[in-house]
mmCIF file of C-alpha atoms in Angstrom:
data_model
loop_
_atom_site.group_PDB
_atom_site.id
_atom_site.type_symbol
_atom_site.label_atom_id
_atom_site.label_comp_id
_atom_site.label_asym_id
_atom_site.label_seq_id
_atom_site.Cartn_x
_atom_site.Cartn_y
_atom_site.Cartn_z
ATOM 1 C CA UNK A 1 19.571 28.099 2.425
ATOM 2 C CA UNK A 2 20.083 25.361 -0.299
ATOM 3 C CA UNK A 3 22.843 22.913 -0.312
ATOM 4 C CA UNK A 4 23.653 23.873 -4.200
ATOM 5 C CA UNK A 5 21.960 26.812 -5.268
ATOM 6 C CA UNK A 6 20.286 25.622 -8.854
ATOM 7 C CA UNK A 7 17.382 27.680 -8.847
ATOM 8 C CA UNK A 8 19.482 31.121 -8.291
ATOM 9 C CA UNK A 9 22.286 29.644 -11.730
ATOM 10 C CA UNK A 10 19.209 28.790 -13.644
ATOM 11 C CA UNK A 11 17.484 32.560 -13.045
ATOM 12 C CA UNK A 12 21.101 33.985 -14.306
ATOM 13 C CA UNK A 13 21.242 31.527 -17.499
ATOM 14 C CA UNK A 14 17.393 31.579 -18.126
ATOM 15 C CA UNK A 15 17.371 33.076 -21.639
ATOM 16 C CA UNK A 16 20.040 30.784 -22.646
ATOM 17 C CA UNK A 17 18.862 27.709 -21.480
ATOM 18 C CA UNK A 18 15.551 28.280 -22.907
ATOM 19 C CA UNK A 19 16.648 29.295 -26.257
ATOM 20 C CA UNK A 20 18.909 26.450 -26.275
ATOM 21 C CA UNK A 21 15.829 23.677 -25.338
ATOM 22 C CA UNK A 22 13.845 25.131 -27.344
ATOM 23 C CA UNK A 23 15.915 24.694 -30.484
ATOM 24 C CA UNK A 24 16.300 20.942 -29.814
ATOM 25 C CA UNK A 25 12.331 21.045 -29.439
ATOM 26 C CA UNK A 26 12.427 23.051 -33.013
ATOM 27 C CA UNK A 27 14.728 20.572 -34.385
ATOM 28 C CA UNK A 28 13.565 17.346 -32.797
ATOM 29 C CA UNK A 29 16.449 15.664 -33.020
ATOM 30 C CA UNK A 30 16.826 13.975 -29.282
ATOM 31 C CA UNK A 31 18.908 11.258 -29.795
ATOM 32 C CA UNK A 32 22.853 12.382 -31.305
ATOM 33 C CA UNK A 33 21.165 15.795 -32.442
ATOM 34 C CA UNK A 34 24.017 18.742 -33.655
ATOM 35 C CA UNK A 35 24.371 19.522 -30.229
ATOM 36 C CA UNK A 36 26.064 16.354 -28.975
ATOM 37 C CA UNK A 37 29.033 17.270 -31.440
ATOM 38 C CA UNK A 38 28.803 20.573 -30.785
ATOM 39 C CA UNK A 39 29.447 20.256 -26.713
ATOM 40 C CA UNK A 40 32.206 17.346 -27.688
ATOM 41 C CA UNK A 41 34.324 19.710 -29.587
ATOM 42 C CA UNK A 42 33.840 22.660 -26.831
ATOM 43 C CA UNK A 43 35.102 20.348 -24.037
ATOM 44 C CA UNK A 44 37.786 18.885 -25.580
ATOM 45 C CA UNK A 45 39.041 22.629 -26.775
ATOM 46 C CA UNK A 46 38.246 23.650 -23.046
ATOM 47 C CA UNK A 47 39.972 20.883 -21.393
ATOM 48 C CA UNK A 48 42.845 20.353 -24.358
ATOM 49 C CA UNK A 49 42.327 16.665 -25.031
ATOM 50 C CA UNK A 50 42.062 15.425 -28.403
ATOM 51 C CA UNK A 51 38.990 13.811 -28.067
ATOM 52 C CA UNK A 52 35.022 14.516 -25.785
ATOM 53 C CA UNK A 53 32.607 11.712 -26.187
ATOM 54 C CA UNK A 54 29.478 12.694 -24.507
ATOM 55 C CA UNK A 55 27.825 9.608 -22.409
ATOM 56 C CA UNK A 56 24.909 9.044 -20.340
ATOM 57 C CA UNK A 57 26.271 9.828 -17.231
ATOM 58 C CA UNK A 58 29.179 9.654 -15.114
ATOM 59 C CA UNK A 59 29.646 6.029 -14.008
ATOM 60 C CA UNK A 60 28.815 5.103 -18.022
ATOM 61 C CA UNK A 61 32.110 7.501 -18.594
ATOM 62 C CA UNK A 62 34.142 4.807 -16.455
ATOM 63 C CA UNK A 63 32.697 1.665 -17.613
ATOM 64 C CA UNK A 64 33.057 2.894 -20.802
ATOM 65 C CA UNK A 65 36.512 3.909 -20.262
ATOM 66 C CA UNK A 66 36.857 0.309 -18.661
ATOM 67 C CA UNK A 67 35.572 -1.558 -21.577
ATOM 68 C CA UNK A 68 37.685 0.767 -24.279
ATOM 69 C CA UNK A 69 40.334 -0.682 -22.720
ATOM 70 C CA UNK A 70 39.164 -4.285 -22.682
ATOM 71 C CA UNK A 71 39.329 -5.130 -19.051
ATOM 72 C CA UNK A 72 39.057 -8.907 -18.153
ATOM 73 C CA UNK A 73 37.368 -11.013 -15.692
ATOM 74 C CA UNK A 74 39.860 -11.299 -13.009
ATOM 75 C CA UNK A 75 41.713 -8.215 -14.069
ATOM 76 C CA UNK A 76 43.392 -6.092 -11.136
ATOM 77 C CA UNK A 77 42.339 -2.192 -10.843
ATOM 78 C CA UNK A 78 44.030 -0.218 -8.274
ATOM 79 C CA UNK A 79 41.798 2.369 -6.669
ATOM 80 C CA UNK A 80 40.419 4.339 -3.453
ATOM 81 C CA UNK A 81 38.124 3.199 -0.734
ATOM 82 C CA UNK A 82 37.204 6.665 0.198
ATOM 83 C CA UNK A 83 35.160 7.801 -3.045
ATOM 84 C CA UNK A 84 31.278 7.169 -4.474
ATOM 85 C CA UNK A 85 30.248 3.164 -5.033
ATOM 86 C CA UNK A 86 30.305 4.313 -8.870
ATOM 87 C CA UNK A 87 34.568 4.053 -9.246
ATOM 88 C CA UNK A 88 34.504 0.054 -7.744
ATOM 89 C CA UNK A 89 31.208 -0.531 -8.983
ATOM 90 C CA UNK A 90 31.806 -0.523 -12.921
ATOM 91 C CA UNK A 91 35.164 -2.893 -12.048
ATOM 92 C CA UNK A 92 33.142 -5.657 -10.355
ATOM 93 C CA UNK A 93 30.143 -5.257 -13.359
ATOM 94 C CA UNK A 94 32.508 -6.202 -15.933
ATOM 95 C CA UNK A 95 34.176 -8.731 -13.711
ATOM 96 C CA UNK A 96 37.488 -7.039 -12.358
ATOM 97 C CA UNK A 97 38.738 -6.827 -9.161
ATOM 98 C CA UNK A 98 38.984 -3.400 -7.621
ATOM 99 C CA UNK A 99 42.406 -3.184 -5.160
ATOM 100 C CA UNK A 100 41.796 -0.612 -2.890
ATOM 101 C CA UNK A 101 44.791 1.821 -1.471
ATOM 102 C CA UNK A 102 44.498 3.706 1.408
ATOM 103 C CA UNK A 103 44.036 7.654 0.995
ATOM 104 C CA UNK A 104 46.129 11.220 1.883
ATOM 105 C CA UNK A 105 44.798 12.171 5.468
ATOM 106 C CA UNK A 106 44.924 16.226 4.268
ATOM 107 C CA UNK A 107 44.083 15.846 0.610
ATOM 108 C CA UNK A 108 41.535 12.546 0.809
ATOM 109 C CA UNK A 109 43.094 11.867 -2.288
ATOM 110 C CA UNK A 110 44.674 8.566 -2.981
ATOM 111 C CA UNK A 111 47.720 8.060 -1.740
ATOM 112 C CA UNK A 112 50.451 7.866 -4.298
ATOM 113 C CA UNK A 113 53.316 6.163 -2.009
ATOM 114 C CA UNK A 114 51.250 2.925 -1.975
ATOM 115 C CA UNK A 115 50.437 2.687 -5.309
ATOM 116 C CA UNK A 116 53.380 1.054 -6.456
ATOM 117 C CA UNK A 117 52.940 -1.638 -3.945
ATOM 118 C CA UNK A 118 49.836 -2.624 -4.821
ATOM 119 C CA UNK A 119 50.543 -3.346 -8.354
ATOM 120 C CA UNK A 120 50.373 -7.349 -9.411
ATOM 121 C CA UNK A 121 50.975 -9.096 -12.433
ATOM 122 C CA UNK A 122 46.616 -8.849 -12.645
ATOM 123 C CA UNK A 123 46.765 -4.981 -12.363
ATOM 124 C CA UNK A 124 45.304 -3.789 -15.683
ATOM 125 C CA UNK A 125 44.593 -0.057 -14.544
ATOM 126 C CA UNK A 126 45.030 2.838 -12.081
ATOM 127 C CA UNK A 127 41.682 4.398 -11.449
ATOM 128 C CA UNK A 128 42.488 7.515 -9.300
ATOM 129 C CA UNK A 129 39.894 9.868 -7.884
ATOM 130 C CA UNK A 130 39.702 14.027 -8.065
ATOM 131 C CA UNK A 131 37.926 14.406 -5.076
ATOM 132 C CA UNK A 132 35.953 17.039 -3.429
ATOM 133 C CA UNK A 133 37.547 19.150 -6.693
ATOM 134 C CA UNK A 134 41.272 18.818 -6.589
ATOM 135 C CA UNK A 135 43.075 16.732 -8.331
ATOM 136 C CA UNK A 136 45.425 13.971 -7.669
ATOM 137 C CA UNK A 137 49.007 13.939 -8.151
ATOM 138 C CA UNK A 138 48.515 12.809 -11.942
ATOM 139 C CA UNK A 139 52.322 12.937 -12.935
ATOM 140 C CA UNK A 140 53.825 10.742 -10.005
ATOM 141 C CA UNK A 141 50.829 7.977 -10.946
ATOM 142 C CA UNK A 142 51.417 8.416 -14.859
ATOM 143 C CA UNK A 143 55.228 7.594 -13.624
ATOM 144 C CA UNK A 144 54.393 5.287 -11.816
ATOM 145 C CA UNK A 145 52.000 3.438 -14.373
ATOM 146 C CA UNK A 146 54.924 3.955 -17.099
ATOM 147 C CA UNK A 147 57.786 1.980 -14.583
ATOM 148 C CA UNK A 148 55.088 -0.578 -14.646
ATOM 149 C CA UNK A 149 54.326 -2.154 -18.118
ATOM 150 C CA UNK A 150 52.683 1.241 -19.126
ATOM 151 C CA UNK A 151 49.662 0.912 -17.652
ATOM 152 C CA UNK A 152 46.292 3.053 -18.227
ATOM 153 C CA UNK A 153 45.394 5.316 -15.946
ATOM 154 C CA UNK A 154 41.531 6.565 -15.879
ATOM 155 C CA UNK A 155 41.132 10.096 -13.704
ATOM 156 C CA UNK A 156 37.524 9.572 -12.330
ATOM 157 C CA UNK A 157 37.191 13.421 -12.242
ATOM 158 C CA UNK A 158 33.454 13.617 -11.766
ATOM 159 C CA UNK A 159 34.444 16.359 -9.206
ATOM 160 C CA UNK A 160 36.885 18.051 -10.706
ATOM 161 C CA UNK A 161 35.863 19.394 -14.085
ATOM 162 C CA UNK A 162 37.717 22.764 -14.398
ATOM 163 C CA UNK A 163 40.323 21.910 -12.011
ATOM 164 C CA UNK A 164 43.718 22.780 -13.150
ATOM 165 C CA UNK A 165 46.576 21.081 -12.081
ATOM 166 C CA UNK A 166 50.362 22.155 -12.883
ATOM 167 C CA UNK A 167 48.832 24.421 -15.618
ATOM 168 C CA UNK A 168 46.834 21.349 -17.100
ATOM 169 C CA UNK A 169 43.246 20.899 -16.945
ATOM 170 C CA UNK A 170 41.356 17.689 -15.191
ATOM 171 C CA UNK A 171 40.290 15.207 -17.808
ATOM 172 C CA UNK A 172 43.175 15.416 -19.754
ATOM 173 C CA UNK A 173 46.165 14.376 -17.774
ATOM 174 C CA UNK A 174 46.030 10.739 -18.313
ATOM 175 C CA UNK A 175 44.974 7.878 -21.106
ATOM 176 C CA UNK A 176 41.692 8.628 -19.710
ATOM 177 C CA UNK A 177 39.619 10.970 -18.232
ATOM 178 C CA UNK A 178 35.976 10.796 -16.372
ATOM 179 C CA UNK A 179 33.613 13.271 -15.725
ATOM 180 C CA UNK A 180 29.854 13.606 -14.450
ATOM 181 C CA UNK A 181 27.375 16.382 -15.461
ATOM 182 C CA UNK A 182 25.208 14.891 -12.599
ATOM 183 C CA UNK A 183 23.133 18.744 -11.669
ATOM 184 C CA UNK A 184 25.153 18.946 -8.201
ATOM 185 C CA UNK A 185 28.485 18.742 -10.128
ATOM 186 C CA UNK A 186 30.690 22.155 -10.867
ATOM 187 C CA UNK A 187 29.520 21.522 -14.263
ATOM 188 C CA UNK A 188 25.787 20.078 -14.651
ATOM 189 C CA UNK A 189 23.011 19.634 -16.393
ATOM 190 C CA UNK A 190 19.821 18.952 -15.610
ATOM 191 C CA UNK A 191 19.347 15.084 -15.349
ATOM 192 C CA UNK A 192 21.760 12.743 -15.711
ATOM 193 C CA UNK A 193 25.509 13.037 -17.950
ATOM 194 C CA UNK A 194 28.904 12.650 -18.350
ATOM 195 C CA UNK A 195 32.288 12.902 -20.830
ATOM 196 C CA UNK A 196 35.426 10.571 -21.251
ATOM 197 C CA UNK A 197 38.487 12.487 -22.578
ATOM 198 C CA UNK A 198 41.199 10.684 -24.217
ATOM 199 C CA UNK A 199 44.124 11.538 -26.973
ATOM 200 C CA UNK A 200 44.524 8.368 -27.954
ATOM 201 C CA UNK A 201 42.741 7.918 -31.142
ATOM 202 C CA UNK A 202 41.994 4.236 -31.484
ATOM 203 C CA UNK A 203 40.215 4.330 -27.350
ATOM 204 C CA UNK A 204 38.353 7.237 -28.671
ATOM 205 C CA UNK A 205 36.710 4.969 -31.413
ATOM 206 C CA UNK A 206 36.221 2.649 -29.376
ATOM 207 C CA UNK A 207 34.487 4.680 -26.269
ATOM 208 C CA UNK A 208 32.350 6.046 -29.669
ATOM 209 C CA UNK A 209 31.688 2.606 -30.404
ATOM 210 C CA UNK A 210 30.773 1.236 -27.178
ATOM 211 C CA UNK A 211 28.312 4.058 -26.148
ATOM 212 C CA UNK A 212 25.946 2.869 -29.467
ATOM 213 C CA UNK A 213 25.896 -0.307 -28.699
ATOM 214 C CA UNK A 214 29.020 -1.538 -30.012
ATOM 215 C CA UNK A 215 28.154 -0.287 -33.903
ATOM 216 C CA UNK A 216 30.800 1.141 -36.084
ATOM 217 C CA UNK A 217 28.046 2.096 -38.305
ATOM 218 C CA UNK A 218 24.471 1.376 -38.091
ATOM 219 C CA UNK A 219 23.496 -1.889 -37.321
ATOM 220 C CA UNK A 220 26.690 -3.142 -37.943
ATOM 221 C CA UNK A 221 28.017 -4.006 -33.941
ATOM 222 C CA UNK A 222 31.818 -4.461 -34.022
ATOM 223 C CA UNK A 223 31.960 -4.405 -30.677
ATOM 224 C CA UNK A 224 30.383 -5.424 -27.071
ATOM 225 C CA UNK A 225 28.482 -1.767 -26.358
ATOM 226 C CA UNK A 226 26.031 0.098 -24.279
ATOM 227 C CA UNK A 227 23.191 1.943 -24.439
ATOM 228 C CA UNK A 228 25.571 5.047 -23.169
ATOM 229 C CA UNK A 229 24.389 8.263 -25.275
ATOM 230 C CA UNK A 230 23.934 11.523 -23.744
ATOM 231 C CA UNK A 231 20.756 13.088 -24.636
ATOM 232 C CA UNK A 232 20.772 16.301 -26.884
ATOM 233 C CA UNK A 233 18.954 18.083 -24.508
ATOM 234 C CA UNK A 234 21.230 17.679 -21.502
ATOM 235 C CA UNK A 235 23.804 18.563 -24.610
ATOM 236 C CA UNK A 236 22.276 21.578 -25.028
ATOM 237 C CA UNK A 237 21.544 22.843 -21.205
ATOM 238 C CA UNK A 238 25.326 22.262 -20.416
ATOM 239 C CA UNK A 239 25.999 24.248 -23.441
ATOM 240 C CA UNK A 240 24.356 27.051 -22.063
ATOM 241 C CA UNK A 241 26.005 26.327 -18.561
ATOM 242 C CA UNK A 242 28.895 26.247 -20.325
ATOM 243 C CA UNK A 243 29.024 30.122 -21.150
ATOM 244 C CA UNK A 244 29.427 31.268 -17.782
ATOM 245 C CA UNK A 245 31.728 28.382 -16.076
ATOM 246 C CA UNK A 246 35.093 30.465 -16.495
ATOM 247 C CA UNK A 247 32.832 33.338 -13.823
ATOM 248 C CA UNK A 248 31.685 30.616 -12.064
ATOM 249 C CA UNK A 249 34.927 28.661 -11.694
ATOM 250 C CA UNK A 250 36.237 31.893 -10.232
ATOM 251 C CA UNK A 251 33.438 31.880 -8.163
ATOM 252 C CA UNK A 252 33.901 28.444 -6.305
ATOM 253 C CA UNK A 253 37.809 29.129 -5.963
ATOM 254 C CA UNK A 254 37.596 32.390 -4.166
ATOM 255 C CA UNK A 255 34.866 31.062 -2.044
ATOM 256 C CA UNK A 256 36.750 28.540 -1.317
ATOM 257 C CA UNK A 257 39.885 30.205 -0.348
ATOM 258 C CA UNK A 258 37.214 32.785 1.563
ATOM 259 C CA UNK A 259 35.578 29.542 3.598
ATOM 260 C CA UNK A 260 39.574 28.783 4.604
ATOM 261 C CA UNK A 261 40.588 31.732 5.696
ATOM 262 C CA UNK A 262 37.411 32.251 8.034
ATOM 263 C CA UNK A 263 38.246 28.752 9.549
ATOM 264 C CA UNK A 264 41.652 29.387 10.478
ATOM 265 C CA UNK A 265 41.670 28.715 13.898
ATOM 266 C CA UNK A 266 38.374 26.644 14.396
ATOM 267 C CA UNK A 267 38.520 23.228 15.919
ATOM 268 C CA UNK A 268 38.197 21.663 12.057
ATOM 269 C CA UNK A 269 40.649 19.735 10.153
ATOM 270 C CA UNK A 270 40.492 21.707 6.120
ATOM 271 C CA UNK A 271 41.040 19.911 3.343
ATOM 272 C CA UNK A 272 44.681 20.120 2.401
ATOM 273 C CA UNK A 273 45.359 22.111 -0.916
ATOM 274 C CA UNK A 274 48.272 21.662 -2.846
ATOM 275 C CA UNK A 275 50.827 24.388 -4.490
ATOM 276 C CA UNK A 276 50.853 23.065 -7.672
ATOM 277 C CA UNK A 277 46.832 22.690 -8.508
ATOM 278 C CA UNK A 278 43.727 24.943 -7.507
ATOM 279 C CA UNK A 279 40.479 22.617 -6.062
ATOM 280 C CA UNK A 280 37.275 23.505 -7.913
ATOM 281 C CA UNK A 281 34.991 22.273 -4.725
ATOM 282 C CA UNK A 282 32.323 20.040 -5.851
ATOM 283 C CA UNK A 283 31.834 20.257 -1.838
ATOM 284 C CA UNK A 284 33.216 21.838 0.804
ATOM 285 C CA UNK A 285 34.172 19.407 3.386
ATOM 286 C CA UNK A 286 36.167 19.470 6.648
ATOM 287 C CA UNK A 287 36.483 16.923 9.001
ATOM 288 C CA UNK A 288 35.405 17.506 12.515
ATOM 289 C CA UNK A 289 35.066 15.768 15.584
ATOM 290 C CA UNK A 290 31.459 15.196 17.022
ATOM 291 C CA UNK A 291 30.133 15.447 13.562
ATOM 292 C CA UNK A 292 26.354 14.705 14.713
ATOM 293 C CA UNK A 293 25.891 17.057 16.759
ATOM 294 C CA UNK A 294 27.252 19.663 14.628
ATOM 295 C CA UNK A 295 24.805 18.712 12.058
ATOM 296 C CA UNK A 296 22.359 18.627 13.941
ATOM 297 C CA UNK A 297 23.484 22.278 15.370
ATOM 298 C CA UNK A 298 24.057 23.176 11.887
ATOM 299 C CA UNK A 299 20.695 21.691 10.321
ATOM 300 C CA UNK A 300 18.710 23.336 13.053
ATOM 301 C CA UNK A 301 19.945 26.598 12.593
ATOM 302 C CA UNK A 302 19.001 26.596 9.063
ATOM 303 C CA UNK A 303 22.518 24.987 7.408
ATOM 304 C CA UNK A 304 22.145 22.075 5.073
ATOM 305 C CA UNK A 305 24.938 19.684 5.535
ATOM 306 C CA UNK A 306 26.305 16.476 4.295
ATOM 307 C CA UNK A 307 28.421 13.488 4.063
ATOM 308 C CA UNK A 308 30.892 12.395 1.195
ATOM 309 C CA UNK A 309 30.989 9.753 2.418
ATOM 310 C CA UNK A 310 30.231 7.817 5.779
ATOM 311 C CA UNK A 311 31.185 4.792 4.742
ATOM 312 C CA UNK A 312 34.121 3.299 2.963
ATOM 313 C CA UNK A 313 33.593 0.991 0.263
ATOM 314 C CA UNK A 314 35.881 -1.559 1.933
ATOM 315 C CA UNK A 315 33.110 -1.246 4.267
ATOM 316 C CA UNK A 316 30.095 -1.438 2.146
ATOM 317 C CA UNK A 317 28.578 -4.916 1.675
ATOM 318 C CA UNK A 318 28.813 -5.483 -1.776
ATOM 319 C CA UNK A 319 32.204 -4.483 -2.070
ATOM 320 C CA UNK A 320 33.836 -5.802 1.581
ATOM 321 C CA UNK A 321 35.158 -8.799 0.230
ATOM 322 C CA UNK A 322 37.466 -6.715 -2.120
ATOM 323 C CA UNK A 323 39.019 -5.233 1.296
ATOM 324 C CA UNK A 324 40.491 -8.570 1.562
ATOM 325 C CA UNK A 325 40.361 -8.111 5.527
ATOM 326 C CA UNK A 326 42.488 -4.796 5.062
ATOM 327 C CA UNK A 327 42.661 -1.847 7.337
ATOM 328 C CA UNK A 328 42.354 1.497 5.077
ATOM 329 C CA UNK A 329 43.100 3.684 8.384
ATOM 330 C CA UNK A 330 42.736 7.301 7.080
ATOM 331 C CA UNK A 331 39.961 6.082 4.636
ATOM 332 C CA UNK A 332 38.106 5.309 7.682
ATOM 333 C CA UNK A 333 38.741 7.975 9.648
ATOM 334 C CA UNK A 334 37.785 10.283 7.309
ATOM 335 C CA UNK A 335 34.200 8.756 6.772
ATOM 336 C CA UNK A 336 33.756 9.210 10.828
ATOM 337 C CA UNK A 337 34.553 12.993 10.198
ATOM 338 C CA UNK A 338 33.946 14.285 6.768
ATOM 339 C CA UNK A 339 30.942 17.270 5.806
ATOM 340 C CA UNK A 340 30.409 18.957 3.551
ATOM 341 C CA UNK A 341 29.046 22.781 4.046
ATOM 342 C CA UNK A 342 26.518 24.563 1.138
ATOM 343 C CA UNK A 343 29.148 25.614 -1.662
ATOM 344 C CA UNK A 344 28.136 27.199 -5.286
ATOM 345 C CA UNK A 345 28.106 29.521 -7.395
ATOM 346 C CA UNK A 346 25.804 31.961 -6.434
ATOM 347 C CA UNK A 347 26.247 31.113 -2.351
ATOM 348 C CA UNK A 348 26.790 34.989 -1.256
ATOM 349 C CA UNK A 349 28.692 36.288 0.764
ATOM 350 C CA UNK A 350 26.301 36.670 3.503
ATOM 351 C CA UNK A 351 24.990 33.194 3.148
ATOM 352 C CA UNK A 352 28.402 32.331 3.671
ATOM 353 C CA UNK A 353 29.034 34.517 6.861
ATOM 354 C CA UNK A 354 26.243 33.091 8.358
ATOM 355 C CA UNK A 355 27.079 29.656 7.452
ATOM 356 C CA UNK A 356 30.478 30.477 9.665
ATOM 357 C CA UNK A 357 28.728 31.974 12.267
ATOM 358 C CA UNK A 358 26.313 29.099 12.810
ATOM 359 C CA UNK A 359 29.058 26.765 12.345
ATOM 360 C CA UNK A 360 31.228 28.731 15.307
ATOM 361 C CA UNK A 361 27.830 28.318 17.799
ATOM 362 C CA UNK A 362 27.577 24.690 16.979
ATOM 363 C CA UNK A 363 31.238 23.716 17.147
ATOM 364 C CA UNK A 364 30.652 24.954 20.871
ATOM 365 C CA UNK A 365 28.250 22.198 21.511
#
């Protein structure tokens, strides 16, 4: 049984896919061909936000987003502990300082209560993160960054692209929003992508700026840039992808809700879901005690498993210093407990029985 089911999406989109690499082959143009614009305006009409600019991938979204918005050596951005080395990582590159706050035990999301707290006269941004495929409590951390000197906020939703939250879409609930094509994300293509989303007009020149090296027009650099383009082939496959994601959105929420309700009752802890937003699951993870073993159980029957993620970044080496000798209790308790089950698309509903079944045997170990 695969972890993400690729092969079994690809087989259902084949014709489209093809027909749509092929016409980049026919046209040639690979670098910002017709189909870079093309996917730009359908995501921002799908998502609502003024503005889509296509990047390379998912962590260029957020340095991108980073640099839009000028960040400083020394500057101060308040994030999580408990998400991929990607949200901390493009703070330290351009010489921030990421301030870690401690996460929701139910939700794993960031924790709004201690956001506030955590806010210094260096804090230049709020970096929250949609994980697992719900999203964070966007309005109470927009509040919060508006009490504060109006501060940007910058949804790292590479999980939650097609998440809605309070009737809103992810990626458009703040002055920023991040997102990851990455293949294993609810919407991928096949290599490596992303999208920042933004109504602000002037940070949507800018991202466009940055991503070509800083030119306003050609060979004219106005600007500190990257090489951040998304390729008009990975364009053009999530194009394709993109005609079925409303069925396969539907999809990942009622198995979802179908993974809960079999659980009910099992020694796990689920993820907490809130009232007023759906969860898109980019993975389905519980937490459960004796985690090895019920891998191992798991893996030997058959079940692929995994971790997001074992290890803090408080707790990672290159970022430990930026714990400042803290204690991010649930962050770490979570990491001891977390996995993730198989969850896409086209997992069926027998695949999914068994996964329960094998995952009743080897909670008994």
């Amino acid at each position: 049984m695969p972890f993400i089911d690729l092969k079994s999406q690809y087989a259902a989109l084949k014709p489209r896919i093809d027909a749509r690499i092929q016409a980049v082959l026919d046209h040639g143009q690979y670098i910002m061909g017709p189909e870079v614009k093309e996917l730009e305006s359908a995501l921002a009409a799908y998502t609502s936000a003024k503005h889509c600019i296509t990047v390379s991938s998912g962590t260029e979204a957020l340095l991108i987003a980073l640099m839009a918005l000028d960040l400083k050596p020394g500057d101060e951005v308040i994030t999580t502990p408990f998400t991929f080395a990607a949200t901390a990582e493009v703070i330290v590159l351009l010489g921030g300082v990421p301030v870690f706050v401690d996460i929701e035990p139910d939700t794993c999301n960031i924790d709004t209560g201690l956001i506030e707290a955590a806010i210094t006269a260096k804090t230049r941004a709020i970096m929250p993160v949609s994980l697992y495929g719900q999203v964070c409590d966007m309005d109470e951390i927009n509040a919060i960054a508006a009490r504060r000197g109006n501060l940007p906020v910058i949804e790292d939703a590479a999980q939650s692209f097609g998440a809605t939250y309070k009737g809103r879409k992810s990626c458009a609930l703040s002055t920023f929003g991040a997102t990851s094509f990455f293949p294993s994300k609810p919407l991928g293509c096949y290599g490596d992508g992303g999208a920042l989303f933004t109504d602000d007009d002037a940070l949507a020149q800018a991202a466009r700026e940055i991503r070509v090296h800083g030119q306003s027009q050609r060979y004219t650099h106005t600007r500190l840039g990257v090489g951040g383009r998304m390729d008009t082939l990975q364009c053009a496959i999530v194009l394709a992808k993109l005609e079925r994601f409303e069925w396969e959105i539907e999809r990942r929420l009622a198995l979802g809700a179908r993974y809960q309700a079999l659980m009910q009752g099992l020694p796990v802890q689920l993820l907490g879901l809130r009232a007023d937003r759906d969860c898109v699951w980019a993975q389905f993870t519980l937490q459960v005690e004796s985690r090895e073993a019920v891998q191992q159980a798991l893996n030997a029957a058959g079940i692929p498993t995994a971790i997001h993620y074992p290890k803090p970044l408080h707790q990672q080496p290159a970022y430990v210093q930026y714990g400042r000798g803290k204690s991010f209790p649930n962050a770490e308790r979570a990491a001891q407990r977390v996995m993730s089950l198989p969850m896409s698309p086209d997992l069926s509903e027998a695949q999914q029985a068994k996964v329960l079944a094998e995952l009743v045997r080897a909670l008994q170990v």
